[in-house]
């Protein structure tokens, strides 16, 4: 029987300030690993399973990560079945395009029971079309999830759609694996007697010295074109998305106002640095088309010495390259400030929008919510993070000596897409090298502002899609031109006028409206 969501949300918003303060600091990353005496079958408050589940199968549209492709024989699925009785009939879409496959399934009327989401915006869109279950209608059937929400109010509120409903289950813990940071070749810096740069001026001088020592190199190399300008912008206090389908809007930390990043003076300053880098061969000439393989090849062949990417890449490179070059050391680098005394910030990327969604057409909704509820129990968290006592882990470590987290994922399926909701990140830390463990300790000191996940109405989404596409296309084209020198910075004001005519002010206004709506909902 469905439960009304409004009464629950009112109760949730009324939780004491003390509990709220605790929840803001409890993001699932400070859980300790299971102790040697831990009993994975022991009960914990409020309950490990909301009700006994019969053996059954749910169809599940999921994603296969190229770095650890889906394997139906992963033991994590065996452990989930042992605990819940559920077998997941996993369907991987053709071309691995999950959102497109979800759209096709909805249009055909033949939806699976469960769907893995990679984007809250997509979940909101499909949910408001009536294709997904409003999770809040079933809260009273999920005691573990209900308790989890009370302890994780920020994560809960971030998953609400503009209509006050929730179409995707939140997750916590694995967002830490999405941290991106600056990294550098510590061994090459020592060889050249270099110190890590504290400002972008120092970065420029350091890159020139590396280029002189290694003429065939591109000392600063990064992948995915303009995407990581979201991260580079943090050093200039203008951290905003630069992706095809995302608006470059950010909240200014000083004024508390939403602004459009690409027209800011600080953004222009950053582009001027990249223009110098490009002209002097300090970044690759084909940086706009630099894919993962090209980037990995350059980094691994002594042709790049500073990069910015996911922190797990520290172990990725060190593990692969040290057998042939024992001195090879990729390590964490503090982010340089855009100006002397400026912010040494990384963009805050330790978040994840992935999670389970339930199809509104499923005939097994009551059983599915009981199944998902287990993932929010202590037993569920421990099982999907560490596996099974005596088989995959013992005490506070894994039994097998995995090379890195990728090796663990490929071998067991633990922490792969569609196998978790609440995760103990200490499981990841336990298979990390000393360099990566140190990086995870240092990185939070340089966190930039944490942005709220905003929920847009269908009408707002339509404007962001139509007007936003034209705006973003003009933005990307001209940022590239400024960097490569095919458009002079003397035309900067003209560029701002072009962006204004394409409607950046309307896009900023939508973000402000969505933010004000979210704030009003929690008062």
Short mmCIF file of C-alpha atoms in Angstrom, two decimals, residues 254-518:
data_model
loop_
_atom_site.label_atom_id
_atom_site.label_comp_id
_atom_site.label_asym_id
_atom_site.label_seq_id
_atom_site.Cartn_x
_atom_site.Cartn_y
_atom_site.Cartn_z
CA UNK A 254 31.58 35.66 -1.72
CA UNK A 255 28.34 37.22 -2.95
CA UNK A 256 26.14 34.12 -2.74
CA UNK A 257 24.83 34.97 -6.22
CA UNK A 258 24.59 32.73 -9.26
CA UNK A 259 26.90 33.82 -12.07
CA UNK A 260 27.78 32.72 -15.57
CA UNK A 261 31.42 31.63 -15.49
CA UNK A 262 32.72 32.13 -19.06
CA UNK A 263 32.16 35.89 -19.06
CA UNK A 264 33.94 36.60 -15.76
CA UNK A 265 37.26 38.46 -15.71
CA UNK A 266 38.82 35.63 -13.71
CA UNK A 267 37.80 33.18 -16.44
CA UNK A 268 39.43 35.36 -19.04
CA UNK A 269 42.65 35.34 -16.97
CA UNK A 270 42.61 31.55 -16.92
CA UNK A 271 42.10 31.40 -20.69
CA UNK A 272 45.04 33.78 -21.17
CA UNK A 273 47.26 31.31 -19.32
CA UNK A 274 46.08 28.47 -21.56
CA UNK A 275 46.70 30.63 -24.61
CA UNK A 276 50.35 30.96 -23.53
CA UNK A 277 50.54 27.23 -22.78
CA UNK A 278 49.20 26.44 -26.25
CA UNK A 279 51.46 28.82 -28.15
CA UNK A 280 54.59 27.54 -26.37
CA UNK A 281 53.80 23.84 -26.71
CA UNK A 282 53.23 23.35 -22.99
CA UNK A 283 49.93 21.55 -23.70
CA UNK A 284 49.23 19.27 -26.69
CA UNK A 285 48.10 20.93 -29.91
CA UNK A 286 45.26 18.39 -30.09
CA UNK A 287 44.09 18.94 -26.50
CA UNK A 288 40.49 19.35 -27.66
CA UNK A 289 40.36 15.79 -29.00
CA UNK A 290 42.57 14.17 -26.36
CA UNK A 291 40.80 10.95 -25.39
CA UNK A 292 41.69 8.59 -22.57
CA UNK A 293 43.99 6.34 -24.58
CA UNK A 294 45.95 9.26 -26.07
CA UNK A 295 46.30 10.82 -22.62
CA UNK A 296 47.47 7.59 -21.04
CA UNK A 297 50.04 7.07 -23.79
CA UNK A 298 51.52 10.55 -23.32
CA UNK A 299 51.63 10.32 -19.52
CA UNK A 300 53.19 6.86 -19.54
CA UNK A 301 55.99 7.71 -22.00
CA UNK A 302 57.68 10.63 -20.25
CA UNK A 303 55.88 13.23 -22.37
CA UNK A 304 53.67 14.71 -19.63
CA UNK A 305 54.60 15.54 -16.06
CA UNK A 306 51.57 17.36 -14.66
CA UNK A 307 47.97 16.33 -15.15
CA UNK A 308 44.55 16.62 -13.55
CA UNK A 309 42.26 13.64 -13.23
CA UNK A 310 40.60 11.22 -10.83
CA UNK A 311 42.84 10.51 -7.85
CA UNK A 312 42.66 6.77 -8.44
CA UNK A 313 44.85 7.38 -11.48
CA UNK A 314 47.80 7.68 -9.11
CA UNK A 315 47.70 3.94 -8.55
CA UNK A 316 46.65 3.28 -12.14
CA UNK A 317 49.89 4.71 -13.51
CA UNK A 318 52.24 3.68 -10.70
CA UNK A 319 51.08 0.05 -10.66
CA UNK A 320 51.34 -0.32 -14.43
CA UNK A 321 54.65 1.48 -15.02
CA UNK A 322 56.85 0.68 -12.03
CA UNK A 323 57.73 -2.85 -13.17
CA UNK A 324 59.68 -1.30 -16.08
CA UNK A 325 60.60 1.95 -14.33
CA UNK A 326 60.86 1.49 -10.54
CA UNK A 327 61.36 5.23 -10.05
CA UNK A 328 58.10 6.20 -11.77
CA UNK A 329 56.02 8.12 -9.22
CA UNK A 330 52.79 9.90 -9.98
CA UNK A 331 51.72 11.75 -6.84
CA UNK A 332 49.23 14.25 -5.46
CA UNK A 333 49.92 17.93 -6.14
CA UNK A 334 48.28 20.78 -4.27
CA UNK A 335 46.25 22.91 -6.70
CA UNK A 336 47.93 26.17 -7.74
CA UNK A 337 46.15 29.46 -7.02
CA UNK A 338 45.14 31.66 -9.91
CA UNK A 339 46.99 34.59 -8.37
CA UNK A 340 49.34 35.26 -5.45
CA UNK A 341 47.36 34.73 -2.24
CA UNK A 342 44.41 33.36 -4.19
CA UNK A 343 42.47 30.16 -3.54
CA UNK A 344 44.32 26.86 -3.78
CA UNK A 345 41.18 24.90 -4.53
CA UNK A 346 40.15 21.78 -6.35
CA UNK A 347 36.62 21.63 -7.70
CA UNK A 348 34.52 19.54 -5.34
CA UNK A 349 33.80 16.37 -7.28
CA UNK A 350 33.47 13.85 -4.44
CA UNK A 351 29.83 13.24 -5.28
CA UNK A 352 27.83 10.68 -7.22
CA UNK A 353 24.42 10.95 -8.85
CA UNK A 354 24.14 7.24 -9.59
CA UNK A 355 21.47 5.07 -8.08
CA UNK A 356 18.58 2.63 -8.48
CA UNK A 357 15.26 3.61 -10.07
CA UNK A 358 12.07 1.52 -10.04
CA UNK A 359 9.87 1.32 -13.11
CA UNK A 360 6.28 2.36 -12.43
CA UNK A 361 5.14 -0.50 -14.69
CA UNK A 362 6.75 -3.23 -12.58
CA UNK A 363 4.42 -5.75 -10.99
CA UNK A 364 6.95 -6.37 -8.20
CA UNK A 365 7.23 -2.91 -6.64
CA UNK A 366 6.38 -4.05 -3.10
CA UNK A 367 9.13 -6.68 -3.19
CA UNK A 368 11.61 -4.37 -4.90
CA UNK A 369 11.40 -1.71 -2.20
CA UNK A 370 12.08 -4.38 0.43
CA UNK A 371 15.08 -5.52 -1.61
CA UNK A 372 16.49 -2.00 -1.97
CA UNK A 373 15.89 -1.36 1.74
CA UNK A 374 18.52 -3.99 2.59
CA UNK A 375 21.20 -1.87 0.87
CA UNK A 376 20.63 0.84 3.52
CA UNK A 377 21.24 -1.51 6.44
CA UNK A 378 24.63 -1.93 8.11
CA UNK A 379 24.65 -5.49 6.81
CA UNK A 380 23.95 -4.29 3.30
CA UNK A 381 26.65 -1.64 3.44
CA UNK A 382 29.22 -4.10 4.76
CA UNK A 383 28.36 -6.79 2.22
CA UNK A 384 28.46 -4.58 -0.89
CA UNK A 385 31.65 -2.86 0.33
CA UNK A 386 33.70 -5.82 1.59
CA UNK A 387 31.96 -9.00 0.45
CA UNK A 388 31.85 -12.04 2.70
CA UNK A 389 33.86 -12.67 5.87
CA UNK A 390 36.40 -15.43 5.28
CA UNK A 391 35.98 -15.36 1.50
CA UNK A 392 36.84 -11.85 0.36
CA UNK A 393 37.93 -10.14 3.57
CA UNK A 394 39.22 -10.83 7.06
CA UNK A 395 39.37 -8.24 9.77
CA UNK A 396 40.00 -4.83 8.21
CA UNK A 397 41.53 -5.97 4.93
CA UNK A 398 40.81 -8.04 1.85
CA UNK A 399 42.22 -11.56 1.83
CA UNK A 400 43.61 -11.37 -1.71
CA UNK A 401 46.37 -8.89 -2.46
CA UNK A 402 44.65 -6.82 -5.15
CA UNK A 403 46.86 -4.57 -7.26
CA UNK A 404 44.41 -1.68 -6.99
CA UNK A 405 40.69 -0.90 -6.91
CA UNK A 406 40.31 -1.75 -10.60
CA UNK A 407 41.71 -5.22 -9.93
CA UNK A 408 39.28 -5.65 -7.04
CA UNK A 409 36.32 -4.58 -9.18
CA UNK A 410 37.25 -6.83 -12.09
CA UNK A 411 37.76 -9.79 -9.79
CA UNK A 412 34.71 -9.52 -7.52
CA UNK A 413 32.28 -6.91 -8.86
CA UNK A 414 32.40 -5.06 -5.54
CA UNK A 415 31.68 -1.32 -5.93
CA UNK A 416 30.69 -1.70 -9.59
CA UNK A 417 27.65 -0.03 -11.11
CA UNK A 418 24.35 -1.38 -9.83
CA UNK A 419 25.71 -3.19 -6.77
CA UNK A 420 25.58 -0.55 -4.04
CA UNK A 421 23.66 2.29 -2.41
CA UNK A 422 25.44 2.89 0.90
CA UNK A 423 29.17 2.20 0.76
CA UNK A 424 32.10 2.04 3.17
CA UNK A 425 34.90 3.89 1.38
CA UNK A 426 37.48 2.36 3.71
CA UNK A 427 37.18 -0.71 1.47
CA UNK A 428 38.68 1.34 -1.35
CA UNK A 429 41.33 2.86 0.86
CA UNK A 430 42.45 -0.59 2.02
CA UNK A 431 43.61 -1.58 -1.48
CA UNK A 432 45.25 1.77 -2.24
CA UNK A 433 48.97 2.47 -2.28
CA UNK A 434 50.59 4.71 0.35
CA UNK A 435 50.70 7.50 -2.26
CA UNK A 436 46.98 7.27 -2.95
CA UNK A 437 46.09 6.95 0.73
CA UNK A 438 48.09 10.10 1.41
CA UNK A 439 46.32 11.84 -1.47
CA UNK A 440 42.90 11.04 0.01
CA UNK A 441 44.08 12.49 3.33
CA UNK A 442 45.40 15.70 1.77
CA UNK A 443 42.73 16.41 -0.82
CA UNK A 444 39.92 17.61 1.50
CA UNK A 445 42.15 20.50 2.64
CA UNK A 446 41.79 21.94 -0.85
CA UNK A 447 38.09 21.36 -1.42
CA UNK A 448 36.28 24.10 -3.26
CA UNK A 449 32.69 25.04 -2.53
CA UNK A 450 30.15 22.22 -2.47
CA UNK A 451 27.29 22.95 -4.84
CA UNK A 452 23.71 21.86 -4.28
CA UNK A 453 22.03 19.53 -6.73
CA UNK A 454 19.22 21.62 -8.19
CA UNK A 455 15.92 20.22 -9.44
CA UNK A 456 14.36 21.79 -12.51
CA UNK A 457 10.76 21.71 -13.65
CA UNK A 458 9.93 20.22 -17.08
CA UNK A 459 9.49 23.75 -18.42
CA UNK A 460 12.88 24.80 -17.06
CA UNK A 461 14.48 21.66 -18.47
CA UNK A 462 13.07 22.53 -21.89
CA UNK A 463 14.66 25.99 -21.81
CA UNK A 464 17.97 24.59 -20.56
CA UNK A 465 17.91 22.10 -23.40
CA UNK A 466 16.95 24.42 -26.26
CA UNK A 467 18.43 27.78 -25.38
CA UNK A 468 21.23 26.08 -23.46
CA UNK A 469 22.38 24.08 -26.50
CA UNK A 470 22.94 27.22 -28.60
CA UNK A 471 24.62 29.01 -25.72
CA UNK A 472 26.93 26.08 -24.97
CA UNK A 473 27.87 25.59 -28.60
CA UNK A 474 28.92 29.23 -28.93
CA UNK A 475 30.72 29.02 -25.58
CA UNK A 476 32.77 25.95 -26.48
CA UNK A 477 33.67 27.21 -29.94
CA UNK A 478 34.96 30.52 -28.65
CA UNK A 479 36.77 29.24 -25.57
CA UNK A 480 38.74 27.02 -27.94
CA UNK A 481 39.43 29.97 -30.27
CA UNK A 482 40.72 32.15 -27.44
CA UNK A 483 43.05 29.37 -26.28
CA UNK A 484 44.39 28.58 -29.76
CA UNK A 485 44.74 32.25 -30.70
CA UNK A 486 42.31 32.21 -33.60
CA UNK A 487 40.24 34.84 -31.81
CA UNK A 488 41.90 37.80 -30.11
CA UNK A 489 41.21 38.67 -26.51
CA UNK A 490 40.55 42.16 -27.89
CA UNK A 491 37.13 40.71 -28.83
CA UNK A 492 36.34 39.56 -25.29
CA UNK A 493 33.55 42.11 -24.82
CA UNK A 494 32.07 41.11 -28.16
CA UNK A 495 32.05 37.48 -26.99
CA UNK A 496 30.19 38.52 -23.84
CA UNK A 497 27.59 40.30 -26.00
CA UNK A 498 27.17 37.16 -28.11
CA UNK A 499 26.59 35.04 -25.03
CA UNK A 500 24.11 37.60 -23.70
CA UNK A 501 22.10 37.56 -26.93
CA UNK A 502 21.99 33.76 -26.74
CA UNK A 503 20.40 34.02 -23.30
CA UNK A 504 22.92 33.33 -20.55
CA UNK A 505 20.96 35.66 -18.26
CA UNK A 506 17.84 33.51 -18.70
CA UNK A 507 19.85 30.40 -17.80
CA UNK A 508 21.23 32.05 -14.66
CA UNK A 509 17.69 33.10 -13.69
CA UNK A 510 16.49 29.50 -13.95
CA UNK A 511 19.25 28.37 -11.58
CA UNK A 512 18.30 31.09 -9.10
CA UNK A 513 14.62 30.13 -9.28
CA UNK A 514 15.41 26.46 -8.73
CA UNK A 515 17.68 27.29 -5.80
CA UNK A 516 15.11 29.58 -4.17
CA UNK A 517 12.47 26.88 -4.60
CA UNK A 518 14.68 24.30 -2.89
#
